[in-house]
Tab-separated table of C-alpha atoms in Angstrom:
chain	number	residue	atom	x	y	z
A	27	UNK	CA	66.339	86.942	-40.027
A	28	UNK	CA	66.556	90.013	-42.224
A	29	UNK	CA	64.206	89.378	-45.154
A	30	UNK	CA	66.375	91.242	-47.658
A	31	UNK	CA	69.479	89.204	-46.855
A	32	UNK	CA	67.497	85.999	-47.302
A	33	UNK	CA	66.193	87.240	-50.638
A	34	UNK	CA	69.739	87.867	-51.803
A	35	UNK	CA	70.782	84.327	-50.948
A	36	UNK	CA	67.867	83.005	-53.021
A	37	UNK	CA	69.383	84.609	-56.109
A	38	UNK	CA	67.397	87.851	-56.244
A	39	UNK	CA	69.729	90.785	-55.911
A	40	UNK	CA	68.651	92.768	-52.878
A	41	UNK	CA	70.554	95.853	-54.001
A	42	UNK	CA	70.710	98.857	-51.696
A	43	UNK	CA	69.181	98.685	-48.230
A	44	UNK	CA	65.420	99.139	-48.228
A	45	UNK	CA	65.390	101.197	-45.046
A	46	UNK	CA	64.906	104.966	-45.405
A	47	UNK	CA	67.984	106.784	-46.675
A	48	UNK	CA	69.532	107.595	-43.329
A	49	UNK	CA	67.752	106.963	-40.053
A	50	UNK	CA	66.353	109.990	-38.285
A	51	UNK	CA	68.270	110.193	-34.986
A	52	UNK	CA	64.968	110.772	-33.200
A	53	UNK	CA	63.656	107.319	-34.126
A	54	UNK	CA	63.419	104.909	-31.217
A	55	UNK	CA	65.724	101.916	-31.119
A	56	UNK	CA	62.686	99.636	-31.398
A	57	UNK	CA	61.508	101.360	-34.552
A	58	UNK	CA	64.987	101.261	-36.094
A	59	UNK	CA	65.221	97.518	-35.478
A	60	UNK	CA	61.757	96.967	-36.928
A	61	UNK	CA	62.520	98.984	-40.053
A	62	UNK	CA	65.706	97.011	-40.629
A	63	UNK	CA	63.976	93.667	-40.089
A	64	UNK	CA	60.518	94.114	-41.564
A	65	UNK	CA	60.888	96.532	-44.485
A	66	UNK	CA	61.363	95.004	-47.921
A	67	UNK	CA	60.641	95.823	-51.533
A	68	UNK	CA	58.865	94.155	-54.409
A	69	UNK	CA	62.117	92.971	-56.012
A	70	UNK	CA	62.838	90.890	-52.893
A	71	UNK	CA	59.896	88.612	-53.671
A	72	UNK	CA	60.313	86.890	-57.049
A	73	UNK	CA	57.493	84.546	-57.972
A	74	UNK	CA	59.719	81.449	-57.986
A	75	UNK	CA	60.760	82.040	-54.421
A	76	UNK	CA	57.182	82.448	-53.267
A	77	UNK	CA	56.003	79.326	-55.090
A	78	UNK	CA	58.694	77.305	-53.327
A	79	UNK	CA	57.766	78.853	-49.987
A	80	UNK	CA	54.074	78.148	-50.557
A	81	UNK	CA	54.843	74.500	-51.260
A	82	UNK	CA	56.991	74.254	-48.136
A	83	UNK	CA	54.145	75.744	-46.128
A	84	UNK	CA	51.946	72.702	-46.802
A	85	UNK	CA	50.248	74.513	-49.658
A	86	UNK	CA	49.230	77.685	-47.816
A	87	UNK	CA	46.111	78.884	-49.621
A	88	UNK	CA	45.587	82.504	-50.643
A	89	UNK	CA	42.359	84.440	-51.169
A	90	UNK	CA	42.284	87.863	-52.799
A	91	UNK	CA	39.289	90.033	-51.866
A	92	UNK	CA	38.204	93.187	-53.691
A	93	UNK	CA	35.501	95.225	-51.952
A	94	UNK	CA	33.655	97.045	-54.712
A	95	UNK	CA	30.972	99.685	-55.161
A	96	UNK	CA	30.412	101.076	-58.664
A	97	UNK	CA	33.901	100.264	-59.963
A	98	UNK	CA	33.086	98.945	-63.443
A	99	UNK	CA	35.848	101.088	-64.987
A	100	UNK	CA	38.679	99.488	-63.007
A	101	UNK	CA	37.643	96.210	-61.358
A	102	UNK	CA	37.889	94.103	-64.528
A	103	UNK	CA	41.496	95.059	-65.254
A	104	UNK	CA	42.517	94.363	-61.659
A	105	UNK	CA	40.884	90.941	-61.604
A	106	UNK	CA	42.303	90.041	-65.022
A	107	UNK	CA	45.806	91.060	-63.988
A	108	UNK	CA	45.687	88.936	-60.821
A	109	UNK	CA	44.123	85.992	-62.653
A	110	UNK	CA	46.582	85.922	-65.543
A	111	UNK	CA	49.725	86.647	-63.519
A	112	UNK	CA	49.095	84.966	-60.164
A	113	UNK	CA	46.552	82.212	-60.876
A	114	UNK	CA	47.362	81.010	-64.385
A	115	UNK	CA	51.006	81.950	-65.037
A	116	UNK	CA	52.196	81.509	-61.449
A	117	UNK	CA	49.747	79.693	-59.136
A	118	UNK	CA	50.164	81.789	-56.009
A	119	UNK	CA	46.520	82.869	-55.626
A	120	UNK	CA	43.792	80.264	-55.109
A	121	UNK	CA	40.679	82.425	-55.382
A	122	UNK	CA	39.665	85.947	-56.363
A	123	UNK	CA	36.479	87.189	-54.735
A	124	UNK	CA	34.768	90.492	-55.459
A	125	UNK	CA	32.290	91.496	-52.762
A	126	UNK	CA	29.813	93.937	-54.283
A	127	UNK	CA	28.194	96.203	-51.722
A	128	UNK	CA	25.306	97.365	-53.907
A	129	UNK	CA	26.684	98.680	-57.191
A	130	UNK	CA	24.257	100.346	-59.547
A	131	UNK	CA	26.580	99.886	-62.522
A	132	UNK	CA	28.035	96.729	-64.138
A	133	UNK	CA	30.704	96.109	-61.487
A	134	UNK	CA	29.590	92.545	-60.749
A	135	UNK	CA	29.177	91.603	-64.409
A	136	UNK	CA	32.573	93.010	-65.358
A	137	UNK	CA	34.329	91.327	-62.438
A	138	UNK	CA	32.761	87.946	-63.199
A	139	UNK	CA	33.717	88.188	-66.866
A	140	UNK	CA	37.313	88.885	-65.822
A	141	UNK	CA	37.423	85.722	-63.735
A	142	UNK	CA	36.367	86.645	-60.212
A	143	UNK	CA	33.735	84.979	-58.080
A	144	UNK	CA	31.270	87.753	-57.301
A	145	UNK	CA	29.288	87.755	-54.063
A	146	UNK	CA	26.830	90.421	-52.997
A	147	UNK	CA	27.377	91.770	-49.507
A	148	UNK	CA	23.718	91.220	-48.560
A	149	UNK	CA	23.935	87.517	-49.443
A	150	UNK	CA	26.587	86.968	-46.764
A	151	UNK	CA	25.182	86.300	-43.317
A	152	UNK	CA	21.677	87.379	-44.400
A	153	UNK	CA	20.313	86.994	-40.870
A	154	UNK	CA	22.362	90.050	-39.858
A	155	UNK	CA	21.272	93.289	-41.584
A	156	UNK	CA	24.283	94.946	-43.216
A	157	UNK	CA	25.427	98.468	-42.535
A	158	UNK	CA	27.169	100.707	-45.091
A	159	UNK	CA	30.929	100.813	-45.049
A	160	UNK	CA	34.113	99.274	-46.339
A	161	UNK	CA	34.915	97.504	-43.082
A	162	UNK	CA	31.541	95.774	-43.162
A	163	UNK	CA	32.388	94.277	-46.553
A	164	UNK	CA	35.847	93.119	-45.472
A	165	UNK	CA	34.447	91.526	-42.309
A	166	UNK	CA	31.766	89.617	-44.216
A	167	UNK	CA	34.293	88.491	-46.818
A	168	UNK	CA	35.853	86.151	-44.245
A	169	UNK	CA	32.674	84.062	-44.459
A	170	UNK	CA	32.910	83.523	-48.216
A	171	UNK	CA	36.638	82.942	-48.626
A	172	UNK	CA	38.775	79.989	-47.638
A	173	UNK	CA	42.402	81.130	-47.859
A	174	UNK	CA	44.836	80.712	-45.000
A	175	UNK	CA	46.048	84.150	-46.081
A	176	UNK	CA	43.589	86.855	-47.119
A	177	UNK	CA	44.778	89.703	-49.329
A	178	UNK	CA	42.651	92.836	-49.634
A	179	UNK	CA	42.904	95.053	-52.733
A	180	UNK	CA	40.875	98.190	-53.457
A	181	UNK	CA	38.823	97.932	-56.639
A	182	UNK	CA	39.408	101.502	-57.841
A	183	UNK	CA	43.137	101.206	-58.592
A	184	UNK	CA	44.411	102.504	-61.903
A	185	UNK	CA	47.552	101.333	-63.718
A	186	UNK	CA	47.332	98.185	-61.605
A	187	UNK	CA	49.926	95.433	-61.725
A	188	UNK	CA	49.550	92.135	-59.877
A	189	UNK	CA	53.109	92.465	-58.624
A	190	UNK	CA	51.573	94.467	-55.777
A	191	UNK	CA	49.779	91.338	-54.574
A	192	UNK	CA	52.895	89.219	-54.970
A	193	UNK	CA	54.869	91.702	-52.908
A	194	UNK	CA	52.579	91.787	-49.903
A	195	UNK	CA	52.259	87.997	-49.944
A	196	UNK	CA	56.045	87.609	-49.755
A	197	UNK	CA	56.697	88.028	-46.025
A	198	UNK	CA	53.631	85.936	-45.107
A	199	UNK	CA	54.591	82.996	-47.305
A	200	UNK	CA	58.230	82.966	-46.189
A	201	UNK	CA	58.083	83.815	-42.473
A	202	UNK	CA	55.500	82.225	-40.158
A	203	UNK	CA	56.046	84.923	-37.525
A	204	UNK	CA	54.654	87.629	-39.832
A	205	UNK	CA	50.911	88.140	-39.388
A	206	UNK	CA	50.066	91.324	-41.324
A	207	UNK	CA	51.752	92.981	-44.310
A	208	UNK	CA	50.975	96.501	-45.518
A	209	UNK	CA	51.816	97.840	-48.957
A	210	UNK	CA	54.007	100.954	-48.926
A	211	UNK	CA	53.878	103.244	-51.950
A	212	UNK	CA	53.822	106.754	-53.327
A	213	UNK	CA	50.373	108.175	-54.043
A	214	UNK	CA	50.599	110.517	-57.045
A	215	UNK	CA	47.529	112.658	-57.623
A	216	UNK	CA	45.982	112.272	-61.070
A	217	UNK	CA	44.248	115.438	-62.227
A	218	UNK	CA	43.423	117.333	-65.410
A	219	UNK	CA	46.873	118.901	-65.382
A	220	UNK	CA	48.671	115.570	-65.242
A	221	UNK	CA	50.309	113.840	-62.306
A	222	UNK	CA	51.294	115.541	-59.039
A	223	UNK	CA	53.888	113.364	-57.250
A	224	UNK	CA	52.897	112.732	-53.664
A	225	UNK	CA	49.663	114.678	-54.028
A	226	UNK	CA	47.453	111.927	-52.595
A	227	UNK	CA	47.067	110.614	-49.078
A	228	UNK	CA	45.592	113.709	-47.438
A	229	UNK	CA	43.729	111.839	-44.686
A	230	UNK	CA	46.842	109.805	-43.941
A	231	UNK	CA	49.011	112.884	-43.411
A	232	UNK	CA	46.429	115.034	-41.619
A	233	UNK	CA	44.713	112.403	-39.464
A	234	UNK	CA	46.133	108.881	-39.360
A	235	UNK	CA	49.841	109.671	-39.106
A	236	UNK	CA	49.437	112.220	-36.288
A	237	UNK	CA	47.209	109.777	-34.380
A	238	UNK	CA	49.741	106.966	-34.673
A	239	UNK	CA	52.699	109.150	-33.733
A	240	UNK	CA	50.868	110.527	-30.714
A	241	UNK	CA	49.281	107.360	-29.359
A	242	UNK	CA	50.908	104.339	-31.032
A	243	UNK	CA	54.450	105.520	-31.839
A	244	UNK	CA	55.575	101.940	-32.445
A	245	UNK	CA	53.550	102.160	-35.695
A	246	UNK	CA	55.187	105.394	-36.857
A	247	UNK	CA	57.207	103.443	-39.421
A	248	UNK	CA	54.125	102.441	-41.427
A	249	UNK	CA	54.271	104.456	-44.644
A	250	UNK	CA	50.623	104.013	-45.644
A	251	UNK	CA	48.598	103.113	-42.529
A	252	UNK	CA	45.313	103.569	-44.420
A	253	UNK	CA	46.383	101.509	-47.427
A	254	UNK	CA	43.608	99.314	-48.759
A	255	UNK	CA	46.204	96.864	-50.046
A	256	UNK	CA	47.367	94.502	-47.333
A	257	UNK	CA	47.434	90.813	-46.506
A	258	UNK	CA	47.057	88.935	-43.257
A	259	UNK	CA	46.687	85.468	-41.884
A	260	UNK	CA	43.133	84.309	-41.414
A	261	UNK	CA	44.106	83.096	-37.956
A	262	UNK	CA	44.731	86.747	-37.038
A	263	UNK	CA	41.841	88.406	-38.885
A	264	UNK	CA	39.229	86.100	-37.408
A	265	UNK	CA	40.281	87.181	-33.898
A	266	UNK	CA	40.009	90.931	-34.492
A	267	UNK	CA	36.999	93.268	-34.434
A	268	UNK	CA	36.302	95.136	-37.678
A	269	UNK	CA	35.144	98.768	-37.677
A	270	UNK	CA	32.382	98.913	-40.259
A	271	UNK	CA	33.572	102.034	-42.059
A	272	UNK	CA	36.776	103.687	-43.199
A	273	UNK	CA	38.383	103.202	-39.795
A	274	UNK	CA	38.921	99.525	-40.578
A	275	UNK	CA	42.540	99.867	-41.741
A	276	UNK	CA	43.611	101.881	-38.699
A	277	UNK	CA	41.669	99.572	-36.393
A	278	UNK	CA	43.199	96.379	-37.769
A	279	UNK	CA	46.685	97.875	-37.607
A	280	UNK	CA	46.374	99.015	-33.995
A	281	UNK	CA	44.671	95.793	-32.940
A	282	UNK	CA	47.357	93.673	-34.595
A	283	UNK	CA	49.982	95.578	-32.630
A	284	UNK	CA	48.095	94.799	-29.415
A	285	UNK	CA	47.410	91.158	-30.283
A	286	UNK	CA	50.688	90.099	-31.895
A	287	UNK	CA	53.291	92.819	-31.374
A	288	UNK	CA	55.203	95.067	-33.752
A	289	UNK	CA	57.424	92.317	-35.142
A	290	UNK	CA	54.333	90.538	-36.523
A	291	UNK	CA	53.806	93.469	-38.909
A	292	UNK	CA	55.790	93.978	-42.109
A	293	UNK	CA	55.580	96.297	-45.087
A	294	UNK	CA	56.698	96.062	-48.695
A	295	UNK	CA	57.578	98.965	-50.983
A	296	UNK	CA	55.578	98.329	-54.161
A	297	UNK	CA	56.321	101.610	-55.945
A	298	UNK	CA	53.365	103.857	-56.769
A	299	UNK	CA	49.605	103.432	-56.546
A	300	UNK	CA	47.056	105.368	-58.568
A	301	UNK	CA	43.367	105.493	-57.740
A	302	UNK	CA	40.381	107.777	-57.792
A	303	UNK	CA	40.653	110.643	-55.327
A	304	UNK	CA	37.669	111.768	-53.319
A	305	UNK	CA	36.330	115.248	-52.733
A	306	UNK	CA	37.209	117.088	-49.535
A	307	UNK	CA	33.734	116.654	-48.046
A	308	UNK	CA	33.980	112.877	-48.428
A	309	UNK	CA	37.428	112.932	-46.858
A	310	UNK	CA	36.031	114.850	-43.901
A	311	UNK	CA	33.544	112.092	-43.177
A	312	UNK	CA	36.289	109.508	-43.604
A	313	UNK	CA	38.472	111.372	-41.109
A	314	UNK	CA	35.638	111.429	-38.583
A	315	UNK	CA	35.264	107.652	-38.804
A	316	UNK	CA	39.001	107.187	-38.315
A	317	UNK	CA	38.948	109.427	-35.253
A	318	UNK	CA	36.095	107.390	-33.774
A	319	UNK	CA	38.036	104.174	-34.368
A	320	UNK	CA	41.096	105.617	-32.656
A	321	UNK	CA	39.113	106.904	-29.675
A	322	UNK	CA	37.443	103.514	-29.207
A	323	UNK	CA	40.862	101.850	-28.980
A	324	UNK	CA	42.268	104.453	-26.638
A	325	UNK	CA	39.228	103.935	-24.420
A	326	UNK	CA	39.618	100.141	-24.467
A	327	UNK	CA	43.265	100.577	-23.481
A	328	UNK	CA	42.246	102.817	-20.566
A	329	UNK	CA	44.062	105.827	-22.006
A	330	UNK	CA	41.023	107.965	-22.714
A	331	UNK	CA	37.723	108.278	-20.871
A	332	UNK	CA	35.009	110.396	-22.429
A	333	UNK	CA	32.625	112.208	-20.117
A	334	UNK	CA	29.799	111.424	-22.543
A	335	UNK	CA	29.317	109.384	-25.732
A	336	UNK	CA	31.065	110.619	-28.840
A	337	UNK	CA	28.813	112.806	-30.968
A	338	UNK	CA	28.400	111.078	-34.324
A	339	UNK	CA	26.654	113.829	-36.259
A	340	UNK	CA	29.045	115.499	-38.685
A	341	UNK	CA	28.210	118.986	-39.988
A	342	UNK	CA	29.745	120.379	-43.148
A	343	UNK	CA	29.040	123.454	-45.231
A	344	UNK	CA	28.269	123.858	-48.921
A	345	UNK	CA	28.256	127.180	-50.747
A	346	UNK	CA	25.014	127.934	-52.601
A	347	UNK	CA	23.780	130.986	-54.482
A	348	UNK	CA	22.281	132.534	-51.349
A	349	UNK	CA	25.118	131.638	-48.974
A	350	UNK	CA	26.276	128.607	-47.035
A	351	UNK	CA	24.068	125.636	-46.345
A	352	UNK	CA	24.809	123.371	-43.370
A	353	UNK	CA	24.410	119.644	-43.968
A	354	UNK	CA	24.718	117.121	-41.162
A	355	UNK	CA	25.309	113.432	-41.764
A	356	UNK	CA	25.624	110.478	-39.420
A	357	UNK	CA	29.104	108.964	-39.382
A	358	UNK	CA	28.809	106.517	-36.508
A	359	UNK	CA	31.105	103.506	-36.880
A	360	UNK	CA	29.814	100.135	-35.756
A	361	UNK	CA	32.388	97.625	-34.513
A	362	UNK	CA	31.754	94.117	-35.804
A	363	UNK	CA	32.905	91.390	-33.394
A	364	UNK	CA	35.754	88.990	-34.171
A	365	UNK	CA	34.497	86.628	-36.875
A	366	UNK	CA	35.484	83.573	-34.843
A	367	UNK	CA	32.671	84.501	-32.430
A	368	UNK	CA	30.018	84.313	-35.190
A	369	UNK	CA	28.202	80.962	-35.019
A	370	UNK	CA	28.011	80.371	-38.780
A	371	UNK	CA	31.694	81.037	-39.218
A	372	UNK	CA	32.693	78.860	-36.244
A	373	UNK	CA	30.612	75.966	-37.530
A	374	UNK	CA	32.286	76.192	-40.911
A	375	UNK	CA	35.789	76.412	-39.449
A	376	UNK	CA	35.177	73.594	-36.959
A	377	UNK	CA	33.848	71.315	-39.683
A	378	UNK	CA	36.956	72.076	-41.753
A	379	UNK	CA	39.198	71.366	-38.786
A	380	UNK	CA	40.543	74.923	-38.727
A	381	UNK	CA	39.151	75.895	-35.321
A	382	UNK	CA	38.997	73.534	-32.356
A	383	UNK	CA	35.488	72.734	-31.142
A	384	UNK	CA	36.202	74.079	-27.651
A	385	UNK	CA	38.365	77.084	-28.625
């Protein structure tokens, strides 16, 4: 059922179609059908509708996870917005968890004061030494959250509104066939001269989008494949491997396509998102991790065979007074196994009756 039509019947005016203004004739029929069926917008998901859907779904529980590293300037406002709007005013969210991966500032203190439960990355599964990376934090967060649906939100967002969370929860709370929902948005670039519309998302346009169009064209309709704002069912996430670094978003997207099919993925237009932009050298390392994640999946699908292991040293150049200096860093991406294969997690889920003993 088309989600927008259903929203209209529930009393929320769906307005104009959410699909792009005019389909490109080159789009495949599959992609056209998916865009018509699985695209929606924030206005399609009023809080009252989602509360009713959550109740019908036997009280589907929701966890919001913020991975954080030195985000004291922004994390408090994000947590407060979610708490006041989606925990207190409208009880859609059951827990807000900030996973701190080693902040040297007051990130944890600020987040706790705003109402989040703060957990340090190294306290989760302490028998397994952690590795740096965003994906590592997201993977470990499954061990310290309980929601049937897990919603990830970056902790560096500016001008944040909790409507973003409500939007990406919408398809999951109203349609049991949806497994993963990505936020779609514009990414204006904030700089000293003001705001440049569409100035963000450089790695998406230069790396992720070409990779998806070339190798996974069914995912070409995803507006922000690297978005850090997305929600998914725990039953899906616990079955997927997690790249430890910045390749985690691409990896989860591609793996969801393989595990559940395109129709299990939806996206919601939530307007614009503002966050801190990284320097080009940092983006280069991020791009390398994303490439490694893509190559690993192509290899597992039998579509690429490397003659030798991928080289994980990454050399970049910095201008100094006496010329260029070459600096090489290691950007290897570790793949964490599906969480349901981790003994501590399985024991917890079995005891809660959420995983069968012999599954």
